[in-house]
Amino acid sequence: MSLRLGDIAPDFTSETTQGKISFHEWLGDSWGMLFSHPADFTPVCTTELGKTALLSGEFEKRNVKVLAVSVDGLDSHNKWIPDIEEVSNVKMNFPIIADENRKVAELYDMIHPNASASATVRSVFIIGPDKKIKLTLTYPASTGRNFTELLRVIDSLQLTADYSVATPADWKDGDDAIVVPSISTEDAIKKFPKGVREVKPYLRYTPQPNK
């Protein structure tokens, strides 16, 4: 059965390149990004993990812990890491799960048989501090992910978790947000002292409240 938004992210204990972790315990009060890659020593995956390592400061700033997974073993991961570091000129700074028995891949439905019978697709799960799944994305093996977009959606998820707003198309951190429909314009004006701009009765903008 596939996982849906709002579901509790399945817990697991696995060996990783940074030792054994129990997922929920490892997350603690942080947000999490669990993402799979099809295989070690493959070109797109090498660039993706390198880019993630380069963005470690951005994830840390957002209180997001990052965890990668593929069905390769620990020995393979450890042999591959120097290539990632060389290609992206970065030090690997997050763990990769060794999921040879496909435990995590199956828990999170990361193997799509019509795409590949054995390799994981490029799945992404953003998980909140409450351990609930906030966002899922799935890319084919041939398409590398846009990690700037992943940071953008994390910004939106964190903003909308704390304030009664939503984010419009192409929103980025610092742009105006949308007042949620459940709040009247009269109440919105009281709730958002930076101001409310009404375009339609159901479409009201307010400056980003956490800026």
XYZ file of N, CA, C and O in Angstrom:
844
model
N 0.845 -1.190 0.000
C 0.000 0.000 0.000
C 0.882 1.242 0.000
O 1.825 1.350 0.773
N 0.596 2.184 -0.902
C 1.464 3.352 -1.030
C 1.240 4.323 0.125
O 0.161 4.383 0.723
N 2.282 5.087 0.426
C 2.212 6.075 1.494
C 1.580 7.358 0.970
O 1.803 7.748 -0.182
N 0.809 8.005 1.817
C 0.119 9.231 1.431
C 0.518 10.376 2.354
O 1.013 10.163 3.459
N 0.269 11.587 1.876
C 0.543 12.762 2.698
C -0.253 12.670 3.995
O -1.432 12.311 3.999
N 0.413 12.982 5.088
C -0.224 12.900 6.399
C -0.014 11.586 7.104
O -0.258 11.486 8.315
N 0.431 10.550 6.366
C 0.755 9.274 7.003
C 2.011 9.415 7.865
O 2.903 10.224 7.559
N 2.086 8.616 8.926
C 3.325 8.541 9.703
C 4.384 7.855 8.837
O 4.145 6.788 8.274
N 5.547 8.468 8.720
C 6.635 7.866 7.952
C 7.075 6.581 8.652
O 7.352 6.595 9.857
N 7.127 5.460 7.949
C 7.528 4.206 8.592
C 8.897 4.305 9.271
O 9.841 4.865 8.697
N 8.985 3.787 10.458
C 10.256 3.762 11.185
C 11.056 2.540 10.744
O 10.499 1.547 10.271
N 12.345 2.597 10.884
C 13.214 1.471 10.539
C 14.566 1.657 11.224
O 14.907 2.759 11.660
N 15.297 0.582 11.324
C 16.682 0.624 11.800
C 17.560 0.057 10.700
O 17.277 -1.031 10.179
N 18.600 0.791 10.317
C 19.439 0.378 9.193
C 20.888 0.752 9.420
O 21.203 1.719 10.134
N 21.753 0.000 8.774
C 23.166 0.366 8.716
C 23.340 1.456 7.664
O 22.735 1.406 6.583
N 24.160 2.451 7.990
C 24.454 3.529 7.054
C 25.955 3.796 7.037
O 26.708 3.216 7.839
N 26.353 4.682 6.165
C 27.768 5.056 6.083
C 28.233 5.839 7.308
O 29.425 6.078 7.467
N 27.282 6.221 8.169
C 27.638 6.897 9.420
C 27.180 6.096 10.636
O 26.925 6.639 11.701
N 27.093 4.759 10.455
C 26.717 3.880 11.558
C 25.242 3.516 11.531
O 24.483 3.950 10.673
N 24.838 2.689 12.485
C 23.446 2.233 12.544
C 22.562 3.362 13.053
O 22.910 4.047 14.018
N 21.411 3.542 12.405
C 20.470 4.548 12.879
C 19.070 3.955 12.977
O 18.687 3.104 12.175
N 18.320 4.418 13.963
C 16.878 4.191 14.041
C 16.235 5.484 13.562
O 16.463 6.557 14.159
N 15.474 5.407 12.504
C 15.071 6.582 11.753
C 14.378 7.648 12.608
O 14.806 8.807 12.639
N 13.317 7.286 13.301
C 12.577 8.282 14.083
C 13.443 8.883 15.185
O 13.400 10.094 15.428
N 14.226 8.053 15.825
C 15.120 8.548 16.885
C 16.169 9.485 16.298
O 16.499 10.520 16.878
N 16.699 9.104 15.133
C 17.713 9.920 14.456
C 17.143 11.283 14.057
O 17.813 12.315 14.194
N 15.899 11.306 13.603
C 15.268 12.578 13.223
C 15.089 13.494 14.422
O 15.290 14.708 14.322
N 14.716 12.934 15.567
C 14.466 13.759 16.739
C 13.374 14.775 16.450
O 12.304 14.431 15.945
N 13.647 16.064 16.746
C 12.675 17.129 16.506
C 12.911 17.830 15.170
O 12.316 18.885 14.906
N 13.772 17.258 14.344
C 14.106 17.885 13.065
C 13.112 17.501 11.969
O 12.359 16.537 12.099
N 13.136 18.260 10.898
C 12.531 17.829 9.648
C 13.481 16.824 9.006
O 14.666 16.762 9.364
N 12.974 16.032 8.073
C 13.825 15.060 7.400
C 13.557 15.020 5.909
O 12.440 15.274 5.455
N 14.602 14.700 5.154
C 14.451 14.426 3.727
C 15.094 13.075 3.435
O 16.303 12.914 3.542
N 14.252 12.098 3.150
C 14.700 10.761 2.778
C 14.590 10.652 1.262
O 13.514 10.872 0.703
N 15.710 10.347 0.593
C 15.639 10.267 -0.866
C 16.445 9.078 -1.375
O 17.510 8.750 -0.859
N 15.876 8.420 -2.385
C 16.505 7.216 -2.928
C 17.190 7.515 -4.252
O 16.814 8.438 -4.981
N 18.203 6.714 -4.556
C 18.866 6.776 -5.863
C 18.976 5.353 -6.403
O 19.057 4.400 -5.635
N 18.939 5.196 -7.730
C 18.897 3.842 -8.301
C 20.092 2.960 -7.974
O 19.917 1.775 -7.700
N 21.309 3.525 -8.011
C 22.484 2.661 -7.803
C 23.732 3.496 -7.581
O 23.840 4.636 -8.049
N 24.692 2.916 -6.858
C 26.014 3.524 -6.707
C 26.763 3.484 -8.035
O 26.439 2.696 -8.930
N 27.767 4.336 -8.141
C 28.638 4.378 -9.322
C 27.832 4.609 -10.604
O 28.101 4.008 -11.650
N 26.806 5.450 -10.507
C 26.046 5.846 -11.692
C 26.136 7.368 -11.814
O 26.264 8.077 -10.806
N 26.082 7.888 -13.044
C 26.436 9.302 -13.250
C 25.478 10.304 -12.612
O 25.924 11.243 -11.934
N 24.168 10.137 -12.827
C 23.221 11.116 -12.282
C 23.245 11.102 -10.759
O 23.253 12.159 -10.110
N 23.277 9.912 -10.176
C 23.297 9.785 -8.712
C 24.535 10.456 -8.111
O 24.459 11.080 -7.049
N 25.654 10.342 -8.793
C 26.889 10.954 -8.305
C 26.734 12.465 -8.204
O 27.150 13.091 -7.215
N 26.098 13.068 -9.220
C 25.896 14.518 -9.181
C 24.866 14.910 -8.124
O 25.004 15.944 -7.465
N 23.839 14.085 -7.939
C 22.782 14.411 -6.974
C 23.306 14.399 -5.534
O 23.023 15.316 -4.758
N 24.051 13.363 -5.180
C 24.549 13.299 -3.807
C 25.598 14.376 -3.556
O 25.676 14.935 -2.459
N 26.377 14.690 -4.585
C 27.338 15.781 -4.454
C 26.639 17.115 -4.229
O 27.047 17.923 -3.383
N 25.572 17.351 -4.981
C 24.820 18.602 -4.828
C 24.197 18.686 -3.438
O 24.202 19.755 -2.808
N 23.686 17.585 -2.937
C 23.094 17.569 -1.596
C 24.140 17.923 -0.545
O 23.874 18.701 0.378
N 25.329 17.360 -0.697
C 26.410 17.668 0.247
C 26.802 19.145 0.172
O 27.058 19.792 1.193
N 26.824 19.692 -1.045
C 27.152 21.110 -1.210
C 26.124 22.018 -0.541
O 26.446 23.128 -0.102
N 24.883 21.550 -0.472
C 23.797 22.346 0.104
C 23.577 22.055 1.586
O 22.558 22.457 2.151
N 24.518 21.386 2.219
C 24.320 20.975 3.617
C 24.005 22.159 4.525
O 23.172 22.051 5.438
N 24.626 23.298 4.278
C 24.365 24.485 5.089
C 22.934 24.967 4.949
O 22.327 25.449 5.924
N 22.380 24.850 3.742
C 20.993 25.262 3.503
C 20.010 24.328 4.220
O 19.024 24.778 4.791
N 20.287 23.027 4.165
C 19.428 22.083 4.883
C 19.536 22.296 6.397
O 18.525 22.280 7.112
N 20.741 22.516 6.877
C 20.951 22.713 8.312
C 20.229 23.971 8.790
O 19.621 23.984 9.870
N 20.280 25.031 7.986
C 19.615 26.292 8.323
C 18.113 26.094 8.496
O 17.461 26.787 9.282
N 17.574 25.123 7.770
C 16.137 24.834 7.826
C 15.809 23.705 8.806
O 14.684 23.227 8.840
N 16.807 23.256 9.563
C 16.633 22.162 10.539
C 16.152 20.880 9.849
O 15.246 20.197 10.325
N 16.764 20.574 8.702
C 16.415 19.381 7.933
C 17.589 18.412 7.943
O 18.709 18.769 7.562
N 17.330 17.177 8.378
C 18.333 16.116 8.292
C 18.115 15.330 7.004
O 16.978 14.990 6.665
N 19.198 15.046 6.309
C 19.127 14.397 4.993
C 19.645 12.972 5.096
O 20.666 12.709 5.749
N 18.951 12.055 4.426
C 19.319 10.636 4.461
C 19.062 10.035 3.081
O 17.948 10.121 2.559
N 20.094 9.453 2.478
C 19.971 8.830 1.156
C 19.862 7.313 1.310
O 20.272 6.747 2.328
N 19.312 6.670 0.268
C 19.163 5.210 0.320
C 19.234 4.622 -1.082
O 18.732 5.210 -2.042
N 19.902 3.480 -1.208
C 19.796 2.636 -2.398
C 19.944 1.189 -1.943
O 20.269 0.917 -0.783
N 19.735 0.263 -2.871
C 19.781 -1.154 -2.504
C 21.208 -1.715 -2.573
O 21.394 -2.926 -2.510
N 22.200 -0.846 -2.670
C 23.598 -1.285 -2.626
C 24.042 -1.462 -1.174
O 23.442 -0.901 -0.251
N 25.128 -2.209 -0.999
C 25.644 -2.489 0.335
C 26.576 -1.409 0.845
O 26.988 -0.498 0.118
N 26.923 -1.530 2.114
C 27.776 -0.552 2.782
C 29.147 -0.455 2.120
O 29.692 0.648 1.943
N 29.700 -1.584 1.742
C 31.019 -1.589 1.104
C 30.992 -0.803 -0.203
O 31.895 -0.010 -0.493
N 29.936 -0.997 -0.976
C 29.783 -0.262 -2.232
C 29.657 1.236 -1.983
O 30.309 2.058 -2.652
N 28.826 1.604 -1.019
C 28.661 3.034 -0.685
C 30.007 3.665 -0.332
O 30.346 4.746 -0.806
N 30.747 2.991 0.539
C 32.015 3.557 1.018
C 33.050 3.675 -0.097
O 33.886 4.598 -0.089
N 33.006 2.771 -1.065
C 33.922 2.869 -2.206
C 33.507 3.974 -3.168
O 34.346 4.547 -3.866
N 32.204 4.271 -3.206
C 31.675 5.280 -4.127
C 31.873 6.703 -3.610
O 32.054 7.639 -4.388
N 31.842 6.879 -2.292
C 31.907 8.212 -1.693
C 33.097 9.044 -2.193
O 32.936 10.232 -2.508
N 34.315 8.488 -2.318
C 35.416 9.311 -2.844
C 35.140 9.878 -4.240
O 35.572 10.998 -4.552
N 34.416 9.140 -5.069
C 34.056 9.660 -6.391
C 33.128 10.869 -6.262
O 33.292 11.875 -6.958
N 32.124 10.759 -5.384
C 31.193 11.870 -5.160
C 31.965 13.102 -4.701
O 31.752 14.221 -5.200
N 32.870 12.896 -3.756
C 33.643 14.014 -3.203
C 34.535 14.648 -4.261
O 34.670 15.879 -4.329
N 35.137 13.818 -5.111
C 36.015 14.337 -6.154
C 35.241 15.113 -7.215
O 35.628 16.221 -7.602
N 34.122 14.546 -7.663
C 33.344 15.164 -8.755
C 32.775 16.522 -8.340
O 32.792 17.481 -9.120
N 32.278 16.619 -7.110
C 31.639 17.858 -6.657
C 32.537 18.703 -5.756
O 32.101 19.760 -5.273
N 33.753 18.241 -5.538
C 34.703 18.967 -4.695
C 34.073 19.300 -3.340
O 34.009 20.446 -2.911
N 33.591 18.250 -2.676
C 32.885 18.428 -1.414
C 33.141 17.213 -0.527
O 33.505 16.145 -1.016
N 32.973 17.401 0.761
C 33.087 16.290 1.718
C 31.674 15.771 1.987
O 30.767 16.531 2.305
N 31.490 14.464 1.839
C 30.182 13.878 2.139
C 29.851 14.106 3.615
O 30.662 13.818 4.492
N 28.646 14.593 3.864
C 28.299 15.018 5.220
C 26.925 14.529 5.664
O 26.341 15.075 6.593
N 26.405 13.516 4.998
C 25.134 12.915 5.421
C 25.200 11.413 5.147
O 25.980 10.957 4.298
N 24.410 10.614 5.852
C 24.501 9.156 5.716
C 23.769 8.607 4.495
O 22.786 9.181 4.018
N 24.274 7.478 4.005
C 23.615 6.711 2.949
C 23.249 5.350 3.545
O 24.112 4.644 4.078
N 21.980 4.980 3.435
C 21.516 3.695 3.967
C 21.962 2.560 3.053
O 21.832 2.644 1.831
N 22.466 1.492 3.658
C 22.750 0.255 2.927
C 21.497 -0.612 3.008
O 21.190 -1.181 4.057
N 20.772 -0.690 1.913
C 19.452 -1.340 1.925
C 19.451 -2.574 1.018
O 18.544 -2.766 0.211
N 20.456 -3.429 1.196
C 20.589 -4.614 0.341
C 19.357 -5.532 0.415
O 18.997 -6.176 -0.564
N 18.725 -5.586 1.580
C 17.541 -6.456 1.722
C 16.244 -5.753 1.297
O 15.156 -6.314 1.418
N 16.369 -4.532 0.837
C 15.245 -3.726 0.304
C 14.187 -3.393 1.362
O 13.063 -3.045 1.025
N 14.555 -3.453 2.596
C 13.593 -3.189 3.671
C 13.023 -1.770 3.571
O 11.799 -1.568 3.599
N 13.914 -0.785 3.464
C 13.468 0.611 3.389
C 12.782 0.875 2.046
O 11.735 1.529 1.988
N 13.355 0.331 0.977
C 12.771 0.519 -0.354
C 11.335 0.011 -0.417
O 10.457 0.641 -1.025
N 11.085 -1.106 0.243
C 9.731 -1.671 0.228
C 8.798 -0.923 1.178
O 7.624 -0.699 0.863
N 9.315 -0.507 2.336
C 8.495 0.273 3.271
C 7.978 1.545 2.617
O 6.849 1.973 2.850
N 8.831 2.153 1.781
C 8.503 3.437 1.163
C 8.123 3.309 -0.314
O 8.010 4.313 -1.005
N 7.911 2.073 -0.774
C 7.451 1.830 -2.147
C 8.354 2.527 -3.170
O 7.878 3.206 -4.096
N 9.661 2.328 -3.025
C 10.628 3.002 -3.887
C 11.003 2.197 -5.129
O 11.714 2.700 -5.999
N 10.573 0.952 -5.199
C 10.856 0.138 -6.381
C 9.572 0.051 -7.210
O 8.542 -0.427 -6.733
N 9.630 0.562 -8.428
C 8.487 0.549 -9.341
C 8.795 -0.452 -10.451
O 9.582 -0.170 -11.356
N 8.208 -1.636 -10.394
C 8.588 -2.737 -11.296
C 8.516 -2.409 -12.776
O 9.305 -2.923 -13.568
N 7.614 -1.519 -13.180
C 7.521 -1.177 -14.598
C 8.637 -0.238 -15.045
O 8.833 -0.022 -16.247
N 9.362 0.331 -14.069
C 10.536 1.152 -14.390
C 11.811 0.323 -14.250
O 12.700 0.375 -15.091
N 11.897 -0.445 -13.159
C 13.035 -1.343 -12.923
C 12.604 -2.372 -11.893
O 11.971 -2.027 -10.887
N 12.970 -3.610 -12.126
C 12.561 -4.681 -11.219
C 13.352 -4.671 -9.917
O 12.919 -5.237 -8.914
N 14.510 -4.011 -9.910
C 15.373 -4.093 -8.733
C 15.827 -2.743 -8.201
O 15.929 -2.549 -6.991
N 16.105 -1.782 -9.086
C 16.646 -0.501 -8.645
C 15.533 0.409 -8.127
O 14.398 0.367 -8.599
N 15.869 1.238 -7.144
C 14.916 2.225 -6.642
C 14.806 3.386 -7.621
O 15.796 3.780 -8.243
N 13.615 3.930 -7.768
C 13.444 5.157 -8.537
C 13.924 6.321 -7.675
O 14.336 6.146 -6.534
N 13.864 7.529 -8.232
C 14.322 8.704 -7.471
C 13.160 9.256 -6.648
O 12.469 10.186 -7.041
N 12.931 8.661 -5.501
C 11.862 9.088 -4.600
C 12.379 10.118 -3.607
O 13.547 10.068 -3.200
N 11.491 11.031 -3.225
C 11.795 12.011 -2.180
C 10.638 12.030 -1.196
O 9.473 12.100 -1.606
N 10.959 11.978 0.092
C 9.962 12.118 1.151
C 10.431 13.217 2.094
O 11.527 13.126 2.649
N 9.619 14.261 2.221
C 9.880 15.289 3.224
C 9.007 14.967 4.426
O 7.792 14.777 4.303
N 9.631 14.899 5.596
C 8.960 14.432 6.818
C 9.079 15.513 7.882
O 10.156 16.087 8.094
N 7.957 15.821 8.536
C 7.945 16.869 9.551
C 8.405 16.371 10.910
O 8.584 15.164 11.122
N 8.585 17.287 11.854
C 8.990 16.895 13.215
C 7.978 15.969 13.889
O 8.334 15.268 14.839
N 6.724 15.982 13.399
C 5.712 15.075 13.935
C 5.775 13.684 13.293
O 4.922 12.835 13.541
N 6.801 13.468 12.457
C 7.065 12.197 11.764
C 6.033 11.893 10.670
O 5.988 10.779 10.164
N 5.250 12.891 10.289
C 4.277 12.705 9.219
C 4.863 13.132 7.875
O 5.682 14.059 7.810
N 4.443 12.439 6.821
C 4.915 12.752 5.478
C 4.236 14.023 4.991
O 3.007 14.112 4.946
N 5.050 15.009 4.632
C 4.533 16.309 4.196
C 4.557 16.465 2.676
O 3.789 17.242 2.123
N 5.450 15.758 2.012
C 5.581 15.884 0.565
C 6.249 14.643 0.010
O 7.148 14.073 0.643
N 5.803 14.212 -1.172
C 6.480 13.128 -1.895
C 6.697 13.563 -3.334
O 5.884 14.282 -3.916
N 7.807 13.134 -3.895
C 8.118 13.369 -5.309
C 8.744 12.099 -5.857
O 9.494 11.412 -5.150
N 8.485 11.799 -7.105
C 9.094 10.635 -7.746
C 9.591 11.026 -9.133
O 8.822 11.531 -9.946
N 10.865 10.801 -9.362
C 11.501 11.075 -10.648
C 11.988 9.759 -11.255
O 12.355 8.842 -10.520
N 12.043 9.684 -12.577
C 12.639 8.492 -13.191
C 14.157 8.508 -13.051
O 14.761 9.549 -12.744
N 14.775 7.370 -13.302
C 16.230 7.251 -13.156
C 16.983 8.214 -14.067
O 18.084 8.662 -13.748
N 16.379 8.560 -15.206
C 17.069 9.381 -16.203
C 17.064 10.871 -15.884
O 17.776 11.646 -16.536
N 16.285 11.297 -14.877
C 16.120 12.731 -14.603
C 16.612 13.075 -13.207
O 16.029 12.640 -12.204
N 17.660 13.864 -13.143
C 18.173 14.310 -11.856
C 17.245 15.327 -11.220
O 16.562 16.099 -11.904
N 17.217 15.328 -9.900
C 16.300 16.213 -9.181
C 16.844 17.635 -9.079
O 18.049 17.868 -9.108
N 15.922 18.589 -8.933
C 16.259 19.993 -8.746
C 16.280 20.276 -7.241
O 15.232 20.393 -6.606
N 17.463 20.378 -6.675
C 17.562 20.508 -5.225
C 17.229 21.923 -4.752
O 16.855 22.121 -3.592
N 17.310 22.903 -5.639
C 16.818 24.240 -5.301
C 15.306 24.200 -5.112
O 14.758 24.845 -4.221
N 14.620 23.408 -5.939
C 13.178 23.241 -5.792
C 12.841 22.526 -4.485
O 11.865 22.873 -3.807
N 13.653 21.546 -4.107
C 13.401 20.859 -2.830
C 13.527 21.822 -1.651
O 12.724 21.785 -0.719
N 14.519 22.715 -1.702
C 14.649 23.720 -0.643
C 13.448 24.669 -0.655
O 12.946 25.072 0.395
N 12.979 25.023 -1.863
C 11.827 25.922 -1.982
C 10.580 25.302 -1.334
O 9.860 25.970 -0.591
N 10.326 24.019 -1.621
C 9.122 23.403 -1.050
C 9.263 23.222 0.467
O 8.272 23.329 1.194
N 10.474 22.991 0.939
C 10.684 22.922 2.393
C 10.364 24.277 3.025
O 9.703 24.353 4.068
N 10.811 25.367 2.387
C 10.475 26.705 2.894
C 8.959 26.888 2.967
O 8.428 27.422 3.944
N 8.260 26.449 1.923
C 6.798 26.574 1.899
C 6.156 25.712 2.985
O 5.256 26.172 3.707
N 6.597 24.469 3.106
C 6.030 23.565 4.111
C 6.226 24.112 5.520
O 5.311 24.048 6.353
N 7.392 24.646 5.789
C 7.665 25.154 7.129
C 6.881 26.434 7.408
O 6.376 26.629 8.517
N 6.758 27.287 6.406
C 5.972 28.515 6.569
C 4.508 28.195 6.826
O 3.892 28.708 7.766
N 3.945 27.329 5.992
C 2.513 27.045 6.083
C 2.165 26.173 7.293
O 1.008 26.116 7.701
N 3.158 25.506 7.863
C 2.932 24.744 9.097
C 2.748 25.671 10.290
O 2.049 25.334 11.252
N 3.348 26.850 10.229
C 3.353 27.751 11.379
C 2.383 28.919 11.260
O 2.073 29.576 12.265
N 1.935 29.215 10.047
C 1.060 30.375 9.822
C -0.126 29.970 8.946
O -0.038 29.008 8.186
N -1.205 30.733 9.047
C -2.430 30.423 8.286
C -2.336 30.986 6.870
O -3.128 31.839 6.451
N -1.336 30.500 6.147
C -1.101 30.959 4.776
C -0.825 29.762 3.870
O -0.523 28.660 4.337
N -0.941 30.016 2.578
C -0.521 29.073 1.545
C 0.440 29.831 0.627
O 0.583 31.059 0.740
N 1.099 29.119 -0.272
C 2.043 29.796 -1.168
C 1.582 29.633 -2.617
O 1.214 28.537 -3.036
N 1.625 30.714 -3.400
C 1.138 30.673 -4.788
C 2.131 30.024 -5.735
O 3.237 29.634 -5.337
N 1.725 29.936 -6.996
C 2.602 29.377 -8.036
C 3.929 30.126 -8.069
O 3.961 31.363 -7.973
N 5.001 29.353 -8.190
C 6.362 29.893 -8.334
C 6.827 30.700 -7.118
O 7.812 31.425 -7.202
N 6.127 30.566 -5.996
C 6.530 31.272 -4.786
C 7.948 30.893 -4.391
O 8.378 29.753 -4.553
N 8.666 31.870 -3.870
C 9.958 31.585 -3.250
C 10.073 32.380 -1.966
O 9.345 33.356 -1.759
N 10.976 31.963 -1.103
C 11.142 32.571 0.209
C 11.301 34.087 0.078
O 12.146 34.567 -0.682
N 10.465 34.830 0.793
C 10.482 36.290 0.739
C 9.326 36.884 -0.035
O 9.008 38.067 0.123
N 8.683 36.080 -0.892
C 7.524 36.558 -1.646
C 6.289 36.620 -0.758
O 6.225 35.982 0.302
N 5.283 37.367 -1.242
C 4.012 37.408 -0.524
C 3.374 36.020 -0.496
O 3.516 35.231 -1.433
N 2.653 35.761 0.581
C 1.913 34.503 0.741
C 0.418 34.775 0.585
O -0.018 35.933 0.545
N -0.366 33.706 0.483
C -1.816 33.801 0.335
C -2.482 33.475 1.670
O -2.131 32.482 2.321
N -3.435 34.298 2.056
C -4.217 34.025 3.263
C -5.140 32.834 2.973
O -5.796 32.787 1.932
N -5.184 31.862 3.873
C -6.012 30.669 3.637
C -7.495 31.052 3.606
O -7.925 31.988 4.298
N -8.280 30.362 2.788
C -9.703 30.721 2.614
C -10.541 30.654 3.888
O -11.578 31.306 3.975
N -10.095 29.864 4.872
C -10.893 29.705 6.087
C -10.904 30.961 6.969
O -11.691 31.060 7.920
N -10.038 31.924 6.677
C -9.974 33.161 7.459
C -10.642 34.281 6.673
O -10.323 34.506 5.497
N -11.567 34.992 7.303
C -12.229 36.114 6.634
C -11.244 37.250 6.433
O -10.225 37.346 7.136
N -11.552 38.131 5.499
C -10.678 39.285 5.255
C -10.583 40.152 6.505
O -9.503 40.645 6.855
N -11.696 40.315 7.196
C -11.711 41.112 8.427
C -10.758 40.522 9.469
O -9.956 41.246 10.086
N -10.814 39.203 9.645
C -9.922 38.554 10.607
C -8.479 38.550 10.115
O -7.543 38.661 10.915
N -8.302 38.432 8.804
C -6.948 38.428 8.239
C -6.240 39.748 8.504
O -5.036 39.772 8.805
N -6.962 40.843 8.396
C -6.367 42.166 8.637
C -5.866 42.268 10.073
O -4.811 42.851 10.345
N -6.595 41.663 11.008
C -6.158 41.649 12.412
C -4.990 40.692 12.615
O -4.079 40.962 13.397
N -5.035 39.570 11.901
C -4.039 38.505 12.101
C -2.694 38.837 11.455
O -1.642 38.419 11.941
N -2.735 39.583 10.347
C -1.508 39.880 9.602
C -1.280 41.384 9.563
O -1.735 42.086 8.652
N -0.560 41.904 10.564
C -0.397 43.362 10.691
C 0.406 44.009 9.566
O 0.373 45.234 9.403
N 1.101 43.195 8.775
C 1.858 43.776 7.649
C 0.937 44.190 6.504
O 1.364 44.832 5.559
N -0.327 43.777 6.591
C -1.282 44.181 5.578
C -1.843 43.016 4.792
O -1.229 41.946 4.710
N -3.006 43.238 4.196
C -3.677 42.245 3.370
C -4.122 42.914 2.077
O -4.750 43.974 2.098
N -3.761 42.298 0.947
C -4.141 42.818 -0.377
C -5.146 41.871 -1.011
O -4.819 40.720 -1.279
N -6.346 42.359 -1.253
C -7.402 41.511 -1.799
C -7.456 41.637 -3.325
O -7.653 42.718 -3.866
N -7.265 40.510 -4.011
C -7.390 40.447 -5.467
C -8.783 39.955 -5.838
O -9.432 40.484 -6.746
N -9.229 38.931 -5.150
C -10.581 38.395 -5.219
C -10.990 38.101 -3.779
O -10.121 37.962 -2.906
N -12.278 37.989 -3.505
C -12.677 37.677 -2.125
C -12.001 36.412 -1.580
O -11.776 36.297 -0.370
N -11.680 35.504 -2.481
C -11.038 34.255 -2.053
C -9.517 34.258 -2.266
O -8.840 33.275 -1.955
N -8.974 35.342 -2.799
C -7.530 35.429 -3.074
C -6.985 36.698 -2.436
O -7.115 37.795 -2.972
N -6.386 36.526 -1.249
C -5.824 37.645 -0.500
C -4.340 37.379 -0.229
O -3.977 36.292 0.208
N -3.515 38.363 -0.500
C -2.076 38.242 -0.270
C -1.670 39.004 0.978
O -2.277 40.030 1.332
N -0.622 38.499 1.637
C -0.022 39.217 2.760
C 1.489 39.013 2.698
O 1.959 37.945 2.233
N 2.278 40.018 3.091
C 3.726 39.795 3.126
C 4.070 38.574 3.982
O 3.390 38.297 4.976
N 5.110 37.870 3.586
C 5.494 36.655 4.302
C 5.599 36.929 5.798
O 6.406 37.767 6.222
N 4.791 36.252 6.618
C 4.697 36.631 8.039
C 5.930 36.339 8.894
O 6.080 36.917 9.966
N 6.810 35.448 8.444
C 7.980 35.133 9.264
C 9.225 35.869 8.805
O 10.344 35.482 9.128
N 9.046 36.933 8.045
C 10.186 37.754 7.591
C 10.180 39.097 8.287
O 9.130 39.631 8.616
